[in-house]
Amino acid sequence: MRKGGNAYRKLKILSDITGAARPGVLTALMEATGAGKTTLLDVLAGRKTIGYIEGEIRVNGYPKVQETFVRISGYCEQNDVHSPQITVKESLIFSAWLRLPACIDSKTKTEFVQEVIETIELGGVKDALVGTPGLRGLSTEQRKRLTIAVELVANPSIIFMDEPTTGLAARAAAIVMRAVKNVADTGRTIVCTIHQPTNDIFESFDEVKNPFLRLELFGPLYFLAIMKKLKKRTLYSLLMLS
């Protein structure tokens, strides 16, 4: 909000946004830095607690209930924060034991952690220490994939990712996006923001929809939907906004 005279007036950032993110589809929000991609992502994920939000978000056709939604969704931050003193596998085990239901036995949790390691292609570094960025341990690209894996071991139906390729070289970005597509192949709904993707990343998309989102202040925000064939006939969540 901005103060005009003695009263505050609303400053509209996003308007007339509608669309859907489907299971097995890698959905990307793409625009320049500062255009509002992360704002929209945070609104969809229910992470915005200030300001005014109007409209409706539905999950599988029903109005979104945030208390329930947080249990079926994950969020990968742009900044990768991990404990440097433990290994990759220990990081995933720690997340799984904290976030998976207590009714799931240890054997099942361990097997699921191993499945996530294979999906995100972390097998080669699973016993490596995470380390400190810029000093030792995992590379930036490996840390990004670990961030995705830490969310995936919670077994969410919907995963939000804030610019997963930012700060990565072309080859590293391609490796991360391959891991993201592997997650989409499991039938989960993936919504991520993308900034300046390379041609190789664009060419890896199976289907690109026409842009239909607009920003009130900053121009068009493009919506890309990449349809994936499901490896498993698993029903995950359909996210819709209007």
XYZ file of N, CA and C in Angstrom:
726
model
N 0.840 -1.192 0.000
C 0.000 0.000 0.000
C 0.877 1.246 0.000
N 0.387 2.319 -0.592
C 1.081 3.591 -0.600
C 0.247 4.644 0.097
N 0.923 5.582 0.752
C 0.220 6.627 1.462
C 0.012 7.808 0.532
N -1.240 8.202 0.313
C -1.566 9.357 -0.514
C -2.340 10.358 0.303
N -1.715 11.492 0.671
C -2.364 12.454 1.546
C -2.472 11.884 2.943
N -3.687 11.890 3.480
C -3.909 11.371 4.827
C -4.420 9.939 4.831
N -4.618 9.383 3.645
C -5.183 8.039 3.562
C -4.262 7.137 2.753
N -4.390 5.851 3.001
C -3.627 4.877 2.250
C -4.472 4.386 1.077
N -3.818 4.195 -0.044
C -4.514 3.629 -1.194
C -3.860 2.299 -1.560
N -4.646 1.413 -2.093
C -4.144 0.102 -2.471
C -3.318 0.193 -3.755
N -2.167 -0.446 -3.744
C -1.321 -0.541 -4.926
C -1.464 -1.951 -5.485
N -2.112 -2.054 -6.637
C -2.409 -3.368 -7.205
C -1.179 -3.896 -7.943
N -0.734 -5.075 -7.569
C 0.450 -5.685 -8.168
C 0.069 -6.728 -9.213
N -0.856 -7.602 -8.886
C -1.299 -8.662 -9.788
C -2.794 -8.535 -10.017
N -3.233 -8.769 -11.243
C -4.670 -8.718 -11.519
C -5.007 -9.594 -12.709
N -6.277 -10.004 -12.769
C -6.805 -10.790 -13.890
C -5.951 -12.029 -14.165
N -5.619 -12.756 -13.129
C -4.806 -13.960 -13.275
C -5.708 -15.180 -13.156
N -5.615 -16.038 -14.132
C -6.411 -17.260 -14.107
C -5.621 -18.375 -14.769
N -5.850 -19.592 -14.352
C -5.130 -20.706 -14.954
C -5.209 -21.942 -14.088
N -4.480 -22.961 -14.494
C -4.488 -24.221 -13.757
C -3.140 -24.901 -13.896
N -2.748 -25.610 -12.865
C -1.545 -26.436 -12.885
C -1.982 -27.874 -12.667
N -1.656 -28.737 -13.607
C -2.176 -30.103 -13.585
C -1.136 -31.106 -13.103
N -1.583 -32.242 -12.601
C -0.652 -33.309 -12.219
C 0.160 -33.785 -13.413
N 1.440 -34.030 -13.195
C 2.300 -34.485 -14.271
C 2.724 -33.400 -15.223
N 2.419 -32.143 -14.893
C 2.749 -31.017 -15.762
C 3.723 -30.100 -15.040
N 4.825 -29.774 -15.707
C 5.781 -28.811 -15.175
C 5.356 -27.426 -15.629
N 4.830 -26.631 -14.709
C 4.286 -25.310 -15.005
C 5.300 -24.245 -14.619
N 5.663 -23.387 -15.572
C 6.677 -22.365 -15.322
C 6.091 -20.969 -15.461
N 6.393 -20.095 -14.512
C 6.053 -18.678 -14.577
C 7.323 -17.931 -14.959
N 7.304 -17.235 -16.101
C 8.527 -16.631 -16.617
C 8.337 -15.154 -16.894
N 9.206 -14.350 -16.368
C 9.288 -12.917 -16.662
C 10.606 -12.394 -16.118
N 10.848 -11.095 -16.314
C 12.087 -10.479 -15.855
C 12.114 -10.390 -14.332
N 13.312 -10.186 -13.799
C 13.469 -10.020 -12.355
C 12.657 -8.829 -11.856
N 11.933 -9.024 -10.761
C 11.139 -7.953 -10.180
C 9.753 -7.805 -10.761
N 9.365 -8.710 -11.656
C 8.062 -8.587 -12.312
C 6.923 -9.164 -11.486
N 7.226 -9.909 -10.443
C 6.164 -10.429 -9.592
C 5.986 -11.928 -9.623
N 6.947 -12.649 -10.208
C 6.822 -14.103 -10.278
C 6.774 -14.736 -8.888
N 7.710 -14.334 -8.042
C 7.766 -14.908 -6.698
C 6.551 -14.502 -5.874
N 6.058 -13.285 -6.089
C 4.843 -12.843 -5.394
C 3.678 -13.764 -5.719
N 3.501 -14.059 -7.004
C 2.426 -14.956 -7.416
C 2.642 -16.352 -6.846
N 3.883 -16.829 -6.888
C 4.182 -18.156 -6.357
C 3.854 -18.230 -4.868
N 4.206 -17.174 -4.135
C 3.927 -17.147 -2.696
C 2.426 -17.093 -2.409
N 1.680 -16.389 -3.250
C 0.224 -16.341 -3.087
C -0.368 -17.734 -3.293
N 0.071 -18.419 -4.342
C -0.438 -19.760 -4.613
C -0.097 -20.722 -3.474
N 1.106 -20.566 -2.927
C 1.548 -21.472 -1.867
C 0.993 -21.099 -0.501
N 0.347 -19.923 -0.402
C -0.200 -19.486 0.874
C 0.837 -18.912 1.809
N 1.935 -18.390 1.261
C 3.018 -17.854 2.087
C 2.911 -16.343 2.294
N 1.997 -15.670 1.603
C 1.812 -14.233 1.768
C 0.856 -13.972 2.935
N 1.323 -13.224 3.909
C 0.502 -12.953 5.092
C 0.182 -11.471 5.251
N 0.659 -10.624 4.345
C 0.367 -9.194 4.408
C -0.274 -8.760 3.104
N -0.938 -7.608 3.123
C -1.596 -7.111 1.924
C -2.982 -7.710 1.751
N -3.574 -7.427 0.597
C -4.927 -7.889 0.287
C -4.867 -8.868 -0.879
N -5.458 -10.025 -0.688
C -5.511 -11.045 -1.730
C -6.968 -11.382 -1.989
N -7.391 -11.200 -3.226
C -8.770 -11.483 -3.610
C -8.786 -12.544 -4.700
N -9.902 -13.232 -4.810
C -10.024 -14.273 -5.812
C -10.162 -15.634 -5.158
N -10.001 -16.667 -5.929
C -10.235 -18.023 -5.442
C -9.179 -18.969 -5.972
N -8.684 -19.825 -5.114
C -7.759 -20.892 -5.489
C -8.409 -22.216 -5.116
N -8.453 -23.130 -6.064
C -9.080 -24.426 -5.830
C -8.071 -25.553 -6.004
N -8.244 -26.597 -5.245
C -7.428 -27.798 -5.348
C -8.362 -28.968 -5.607
N -8.197 -29.595 -6.770
C -9.087 -30.687 -7.178
C -10.551 -30.264 -7.174
N -10.797 -29.001 -7.527
C -12.155 -28.497 -7.642
C -12.746 -27.935 -6.372
N -12.041 -28.066 -5.252
C -12.547 -27.574 -3.971
C -11.745 -26.350 -3.524
N -12.391 -25.395 -2.844
C -11.654 -24.226 -2.341
C -10.479 -24.653 -1.469
N -9.342 -23.991 -1.674
C -8.134 -24.356 -0.936
C -8.269 -24.008 0.544
N -7.985 -24.973 1.394
C -7.931 -24.762 2.842
C -6.456 -24.822 3.235
N -5.900 -23.703 3.684
C -4.463 -23.617 3.897
C -3.951 -24.634 4.905
N -4.727 -24.898 5.952
C -4.292 -25.849 6.972
C -4.091 -27.243 6.383
N -4.915 -27.598 5.408
C -4.768 -28.886 4.735
C -3.734 -28.806 3.629
N -3.701 -27.667 2.938
C -2.824 -27.499 1.785
C -1.353 -27.636 2.164
N -0.971 -27.150 3.337
C 0.437 -27.218 3.733
C 0.909 -28.659 3.903
N -0.024 -29.576 4.112
C 0.351 -30.975 4.297
C 0.535 -31.709 2.977
N 0.047 -31.132 1.880
C 0.187 -31.801 0.582
C 1.063 -31.008 -0.375
N 1.714 -29.963 0.111
C 2.529 -29.119 -0.768
C 3.913 -28.912 -0.176
N 4.873 -28.614 -1.060
C 6.231 -28.294 -0.648
C 6.693 -27.031 -1.343
N 7.713 -26.383 -0.792
C 8.211 -25.121 -1.355
C 9.736 -25.141 -1.330
N 10.346 -24.998 -2.500
C 11.804 -24.948 -2.617
C 12.240 -23.494 -2.729
N 12.924 -23.006 -1.723
C 13.394 -21.630 -1.714
C 14.473 -21.418 -2.778
N 14.635 -20.159 -3.185
C 15.699 -19.828 -4.131
C 17.072 -20.009 -3.484
N 17.178 -19.682 -2.202
C 18.431 -19.863 -1.470
C 18.443 -21.242 -0.817
N 19.516 -21.982 -1.040
C 19.632 -23.339 -0.519
C 20.245 -23.306 0.878
N 19.484 -23.739 1.872
C 19.948 -23.738 3.261
C 19.956 -25.176 3.772
N 21.156 -25.682 4.067
C 21.299 -27.054 4.552
C 22.332 -27.094 5.673
N 22.251 -28.127 6.487
C 23.253 -28.328 7.530
C 24.538 -28.848 6.892
N 25.674 -28.167 7.078
C 26.908 -28.563 6.391
C 27.594 -29.782 6.987
N 27.235 -30.178 8.209
C 27.978 -31.239 8.894
C 27.443 -32.642 8.641
N 26.367 -32.781 7.879
C 25.798 -34.106 7.632
C 25.840 -34.416 6.142
N 25.634 -35.678 5.805
C 25.687 -36.096 4.407
C 24.356 -35.832 3.702
N 24.379 -36.032 2.391
C 23.168 -35.849 1.593
C 22.075 -36.807 2.064
N 22.423 -38.075 2.227
C 21.423 -39.062 2.642
C 20.899 -38.759 4.035
N 21.776 -38.333 4.936
C 21.337 -37.986 6.287
C 20.392 -36.787 6.275
N 20.634 -35.844 5.365
C 19.736 -34.687 5.232
C 18.335 -35.139 4.847
N 18.271 -36.097 3.919
C 16.976 -36.584 3.451
C 16.281 -37.428 4.522
N 17.057 -38.246 5.221
C 16.478 -39.052 6.300
C 15.916 -38.148 7.394
N 16.653 -37.107 7.736
C 16.207 -36.165 8.765
C 14.881 -35.518 8.363
N 14.789 -35.075 7.095
C 13.561 -34.445 6.608
C 12.405 -35.437 6.579
N 12.682 -36.659 6.122
C 11.628 -37.673 6.021
C 11.073 -38.042 7.393
N 11.964 -38.225 8.370
C 11.506 -38.627 9.706
C 10.722 -37.507 10.390
N 11.045 -36.260 10.065
C 10.328 -35.137 10.655
C 8.960 -34.918 10.021
N 8.848 -35.168 8.719
C 7.686 -34.693 7.976
C 6.734 -35.781 7.519
N 7.190 -37.006 7.405
C 6.272 -38.080 7.037
C 5.459 -38.506 8.260
N 4.240 -39.004 8.045
C 3.394 -39.413 9.174
C 4.065 -40.464 10.048
N 3.805 -40.386 11.339
C 4.416 -41.314 12.293
C 3.947 -42.748 12.082
N 2.802 -42.913 11.414
C 2.269 -44.258 11.192
C 3.070 -45.040 10.149
N 3.922 -44.351 9.392
C 4.750 -45.021 8.390
C 5.978 -45.605 9.079
N 6.248 -46.887 8.872
C 7.358 -47.538 9.567
C 8.703 -47.113 8.989
N 9.758 -47.366 9.736
C 11.105 -46.922 9.363
C 11.573 -47.543 8.050
N 11.235 -48.797 7.821
C 11.658 -49.474 6.593
C 11.063 -48.783 5.369
N 9.791 -48.444 5.437
C 9.133 -47.769 4.317
C 9.732 -46.390 4.088
N 10.015 -45.668 5.161
C 10.624 -44.349 5.031
C 11.999 -44.440 4.379
N 12.789 -45.424 4.807
C 14.130 -45.595 4.243
C 14.057 -45.918 2.757
N 13.129 -46.782 2.380
C 12.963 -47.130 0.968
C 12.536 -45.921 0.151
N 11.680 -45.079 0.723
C 11.223 -43.889 0.005
C 12.363 -42.887 -0.165
N 13.207 -42.753 0.860
C 14.376 -41.874 0.746
C 15.274 -42.341 -0.396
N 15.486 -43.649 -0.500
C 16.313 -44.180 -1.582
C 15.674 -43.918 -2.941
N 14.360 -44.014 -3.012
C 13.654 -43.726 -4.263
C 13.828 -42.263 -4.669
N 13.780 -41.367 -3.690
C 13.983 -39.943 -3.972
C 15.407 -39.690 -4.446
N 16.385 -40.338 -3.827
C 17.780 -40.191 -4.245
C 17.942 -40.575 -5.710
N 17.283 -41.642 -6.125
C 17.365 -42.075 -7.520
C 16.629 -41.113 -8.444
N 15.482 -40.614 -8.015
C 14.703 -39.693 -8.849
C 15.459 -38.400 -9.103
N 16.108 -37.858 -8.078
C 16.830 -36.592 -8.195
C 18.272 -36.819 -8.649
N 18.655 -38.081 -8.846
C 19.985 -38.444 -9.350
C 21.095 -37.968 -8.412
N 20.930 -38.282 -7.131
C 21.926 -37.921 -6.123
C 22.716 -39.131 -5.628
N 22.588 -40.255 -6.308
C 23.253 -41.472 -5.860
C 24.761 -41.335 -5.751
N 25.365 -40.588 -6.654
C 26.819 -40.438 -6.655
C 27.364 -39.625 -5.502
N 26.502 -38.830 -4.859
C 26.973 -37.963 -3.765
C 26.190 -38.206 -2.476
N 25.472 -39.307 -2.388
C 24.593 -39.517 -1.234
C 25.364 -39.604 0.080
N 26.630 -40.052 0.034
C 27.435 -40.172 1.245
C 28.409 -39.009 1.424
N 28.291 -37.984 0.580
C 29.168 -36.815 0.670
C 28.603 -35.805 1.661
N 29.499 -35.121 2.375
C 29.062 -34.061 3.269
C 28.502 -32.896 2.464
N 27.444 -32.283 2.968
C 26.849 -31.133 2.278
C 27.852 -29.992 2.205
N 28.534 -29.701 3.287
C 29.573 -28.685 3.282
C 29.042 -27.263 3.240
N 29.963 -26.334 3.041
C 29.653 -24.909 3.023
C 29.807 -24.361 1.616
N 28.856 -23.579 1.107
C 28.959 -23.031 -0.254
C 30.242 -22.223 -0.445
N 30.925 -22.486 -1.553
C 32.128 -21.741 -1.884
C 33.386 -22.230 -1.206
N 33.264 -23.147 -0.253
C 34.447 -23.628 0.457
C 34.705 -25.095 0.153
N 33.783 -25.940 0.498
C 33.928 -27.368 0.246
C 32.551 -28.007 0.287
N 32.502 -29.261 -0.133
C 31.224 -29.961 -0.121
C 30.568 -29.975 -1.485
N 29.246 -29.947 -1.497
C 28.487 -30.046 -2.743
C 28.644 -28.796 -3.596
N 28.519 -28.994 -4.908
C 28.503 -27.859 -5.832
C 27.159 -27.145 -5.728
N 27.070 -25.966 -6.341
C 25.818 -25.202 -6.306
C 24.676 -25.988 -6.921
N 24.954 -26.664 -8.017
C 23.915 -27.459 -8.694
C 23.470 -28.636 -7.844
N 24.421 -29.297 -7.171
C 24.075 -30.425 -6.302
C 23.278 -29.966 -5.089
N 23.610 -28.799 -4.559
C 22.860 -28.253 -3.423
C 21.428 -27.930 -3.838
N 21.257 -27.436 -5.059
C 19.910 -27.134 -5.552
C 19.089 -28.414 -5.670
N 19.706 -29.467 -6.182
C 18.982 -30.733 -6.289
C 18.670 -31.308 -4.907
N 19.567 -31.078 -3.949
C 19.297 -31.525 -2.584
C 18.104 -30.774 -2.001
N 17.999 -29.484 -2.307
C 16.845 -28.698 -1.853
C 15.541 -29.309 -2.354
N 15.531 -29.699 -3.621
C 14.345 -30.325 -4.206
C 14.063 -31.668 -3.532
N 15.120 -32.440 -3.300
C 14.957 -33.759 -2.689
C 14.433 -33.662 -1.259
N 14.895 -32.663 -0.510
C 14.442 -32.482 0.872
C 12.936 -32.248 0.921
N 12.408 -31.522 -0.061
C 10.960 -31.317 -0.127
C 10.248 -32.568 -0.617
N 10.871 -33.279 -1.541
C 10.217 -34.439 -2.143
C 10.043 -35.577 -1.146
N 10.962 -35.720 -0.186
C 10.832 -36.828 0.776
C 9.642 -36.637 1.711
N 9.051 -35.445 1.726
C 7.814 -35.235 2.489
C 6.602 -35.744 1.722
N 6.832 -36.225 0.492
C 5.797 -36.801 -0.369
C 4.646 -35.835 -0.655
N 4.956 -34.614 -1.122
C 3.884 -33.663 -1.440
C 3.245 -33.972 -2.789
N 2.006 -33.553 -2.959
C 1.336 -33.664 -4.254
C 1.676 -32.481 -5.151
N 1.952 -31.319 -4.538
C 2.268 -30.089 -5.266
C 3.578 -29.532 -4.729
N 4.487 -29.151 -5.635
C 5.758 -28.558 -5.224
C 5.940 -27.222 -5.935
N 6.216 -26.178 -5.167
C 6.525 -24.854 -5.704
C 8.038 -24.654 -5.645
N 8.606 -24.100 -6.727
C 10.047 -23.866 -6.796
C 10.303 -22.440 -7.253
N 11.066 -21.708 -6.451
C 11.379 -20.321 -6.775
C 12.714 -20.249 -7.512
N 12.656 -20.066 -8.829
C 13.820 -19.912 -9.705
C 14.892 -20.972 -9.426
N 14.600 -22.233 -9.719
C 15.554 -23.309 -9.423
C 16.838 -23.257 -10.236
N 16.879 -22.492 -11.340
C 18.080 -22.451 -12.179
C 18.873 -21.157 -12.032
N 18.429 -20.236 -11.191
C 19.122 -18.959 -11.038
C 20.524 -19.163 -10.462
N 21.513 -18.505 -11.068
C 22.892 -18.586 -10.601
C 23.647 -19.799 -11.083
N 23.037 -20.605 -11.937
C 23.681 -21.816 -12.437
C 24.162 -21.629 -13.866
N 25.267 -22.280 -14.204
C 25.726 -22.315 -15.588
C 24.754 -23.152 -16.409
N 24.881 -23.063 -17.732
C 23.922 -23.717 -18.625
C 23.842 -25.219 -18.367
N 24.992 -25.871 -18.234
C 24.986 -27.320 -18.026
C 24.384 -27.675 -16.675
N 24.749 -26.928 -15.638
C 24.210 -27.191 -14.306
C 22.707 -26.968 -14.272
N 22.234 -25.908 -14.953
C 20.798 -25.631 -15.007
C 20.054 -26.766 -15.698
N 20.658 -27.319 -16.753
C 20.029 -28.426 -17.471
C 19.915 -29.660 -16.581
N 20.936 -29.908 -15.756
C 20.904 -31.055 -14.841
C 19.796 -30.884 -13.806
N 19.673 -29.666 -13.269
C 18.625 -29.396 -12.282
C 17.244 -29.568 -12.903
N 17.056 -29.034 -14.117
C 15.752 -29.145 -14.769
C 15.419 -30.588 -15.118
N 16.444 -31.385 -15.411
C 16.195 -32.807 -15.659
C 15.657 -33.472 -14.399
N 16.215 -33.097 -13.246
C 15.716 -33.631 -11.979
C 14.288 -33.171 -11.714
N 14.003 -31.897 -12.037
C 12.645 -31.368 -11.854
C 11.656 -32.135 -12.727
N 12.048 -32.410 -13.955
C 11.171 -33.159 -14.863
C 10.971 -34.592 -14.381
N 12.000 -35.158 -13.764
C 11.846 -36.493 -13.181
C 10.760 -36.495 -12.110
N 10.714 -35.416 -11.331
C 9.680 -35.293 -10.299
C 8.305 -35.178 -10.944
N 8.207 -34.370 -12.003
C 6.927 -34.230 -12.710
C 6.478 -35.563 -13.294
N 7.442 -36.389 -13.700
C 7.117 -37.696 -14.268
C 6.426 -38.616 -13.263
N 6.573 -38.342 -11.979
C 5.912 -39.178 -10.969
C 4.439 -38.824 -10.813
N 3.982 -37.779 -11.517
C 2.576 -37.395 -11.458
C 2.290 -36.239 -10.534
N 3.320 -35.647 -9.955
C 3.114 -34.502 -9.070
C 2.913 -33.219 -9.873
N 2.285 -32.238 -9.228
C 2.074 -30.925 -9.834
C 3.254 -30.033 -9.458
N 3.962 -29.512 -10.464
C 5.144 -28.685 -10.237
C 4.880 -27.285 -10.780
N 5.057 -26.273 -9.937
C 4.934 -24.873 -10.347
C 6.231 -24.171 -9.967
N 6.922 -23.603 -10.958
C 8.192 -22.947 -10.659
C 8.309 -21.639 -11.429
N 9.144 -20.748 -10.923
C 9.471 -19.519 -11.635
C 10.776 -19.734 -12.384
N 10.868 -19.141 -13.567
C 12.049 -19.301 -14.416
C 12.489 -17.931 -14.906
N 13.802 -17.684 -14.871
C 14.351 -16.416 -15.342
C 15.463 -16.703 -16.341
N 15.316 -16.207 -17.563
C 16.299 -16.342 -18.627
C 16.739 -17.790 -18.848
N 15.821 -18.680 -19.198
C 16.208 -20.066 -19.479
C 16.983 -20.165 -20.783
N 17.867 -21.132 -20.874
C 18.630 -21.341 -22.095
C 17.763 -22.036 -23.141
N 18.261 -22.063 -24.375
C 17.527 -22.731 -25.449
C 17.365 -24.217 -25.163
N 18.400 -24.823 -24.569
C 18.325 -26.254 -24.272
C 17.185 -26.562 -23.307
N 17.001 -25.689 -22.314
C 15.910 -25.901 -21.363
C 14.566 -25.722 -22.052
N 14.457 -24.702 -22.926
C 13.221 -24.508 -23.678
C 12.910 -25.718 -24.547
N 13.932 -26.245 -25.216
C 13.718 -27.364 -26.130
C 13.341 -28.644 -25.399
N 13.628 -28.706 -24.120
C 13.261 -29.900 -23.352
C 11.783 -29.913 -22.975
N 11.098 -28.784 -23.168
C 9.673 -28.713 -22.854
C 8.877 -29.434 -23.936
N 7.915 -30.238 -23.503
C 7.097 -30.990 -24.448
C 5.966 -30.154 -25.032
N 5.389 -29.263 -24.241
C 4.251 -28.465 -24.691
C 4.312 -27.096 -24.041
N 4.126 -26.054 -24.838
C 4.124 -24.685 -24.322
C 2.781 -24.057 -24.638
N 2.066 -23.627 -23.599
C 0.774 -22.971 -23.808
C 0.965 -21.497 -24.123
N -0.055 -20.884 -24.733
C -0.027 -19.450 -25.000
C -0.059 -18.670 -23.698
N 0.638 -17.530 -23.633
C 0.611 -16.720 -22.417
C -0.797 -16.222 -22.117
N -1.175 -16.261 -20.815
C -2.513 -15.779 -20.470
C -2.528 -15.000 -19.162
N -1.383 -14.890 -18.492
C -1.329 -14.149 -17.238
C -0.837 -12.733 -17.490
N -1.329 -11.760 -16.701
C -0.868 -10.388 -16.853
C -0.627 -9.766 -15.482
N 0.358 -8.870 -15.455
C 0.660 -8.113 -14.248
C 0.110 -6.707 -14.385
N -0.405 -6.167 -13.303
C -1.006 -4.840 -13.336
C 0.030 -3.761 -13.625
N 1.240 -3.902 -13.085
C 2.226 -2.827 -13.189
C 3.382 -3.134 -14.126
N 3.681 -4.381 -14.331
C 4.938 -4.715 -14.972
C 4.792 -5.409 -16.325
N 3.599 -5.473 -16.890
C 3.446 -6.080 -18.200
C 3.132 -7.558 -18.121
N 3.363 -8.300 -19.212
C 2.914 -9.692 -19.281
C 3.769 -10.635 -18.452
N 3.115 -11.575 -17.845
C 3.781 -12.674 -17.163
C 3.388 -13.936 -17.915
N 4.357 -14.648 -18.433
C 4.058 -15.750 -19.328
C 3.893 -17.055 -18.567
N 2.955 -17.829 -19.017
C 2.595 -19.093 -18.380
C 2.948 -20.214 -19.351
N 3.836 -21.097 -18.926
C 4.257 -22.196 -19.773
C 3.860 -23.503 -19.101
N 3.211 -24.351 -19.813
C 2.833 -25.646 -19.252
C 3.503 -26.741 -20.055
N 4.222 -27.595 -19.391
C 4.955 -28.656 -20.050
C 4.325 -29.978 -19.656
N 3.618 -30.566 -20.579
C 2.871 -31.789 -20.286
C 3.806 -32.982 -20.243
N 3.679 -33.778 -19.232
C 4.500 -34.962 -19.083
C 3.614 -36.203 -19.039
N 4.114 -37.296 -19.599
C 3.427 -38.569 -19.468
C 3.707 -39.131 -18.072
N 2.668 -39.615 -17.438
C 2.808 -40.106 -16.074
C 3.405 -41.512 -16.083
N 4.428 -41.699 -15.246
C 4.992 -43.032 -15.102
C 4.078 -43.928 -14.263
N 3.374 -43.294 -13.331
C 2.481 -44.042 -12.456
C 1.084 -43.456 -12.565
N 0.092 -44.293 -12.516
C -1.288 -43.826 -12.568
C -1.715 -43.427 -11.161
N -1.094 -42.360 -10.665
C -1.355 -41.867 -9.317
C -2.120 -40.567 -9.399
N -3.156 -40.411 -8.587
C -3.943 -39.186 -8.591
C -3.295 -38.169 -7.668
N -2.781 -37.098 -8.249
C -2.242 -36.005 -7.465
C -3.144 -34.796 -7.641
N -2.731 -33.655 -7.132
C -3.635 -32.516 -7.002
C -3.632 -31.611 -8.225
N -4.814 -31.127 -8.588
C -4.996 -30.127 -9.631
C -5.192 -28.779 -8.954
N -4.326 -27.830 -9.273
C -4.363 -26.502 -8.671
C -4.936 -25.523 -9.677
N -5.989 -24.796 -9.296
C -6.634 -23.831 -10.180
C -6.747 -22.500 -9.468
N -6.616 -21.397 -10.237
C -6.790 -20.071 -9.661
C -7.668 -19.236 -10.558
N -8.483 -18.390 -9.940
C -9.391 -17.527 -10.696
C -9.709 -16.294 -9.879
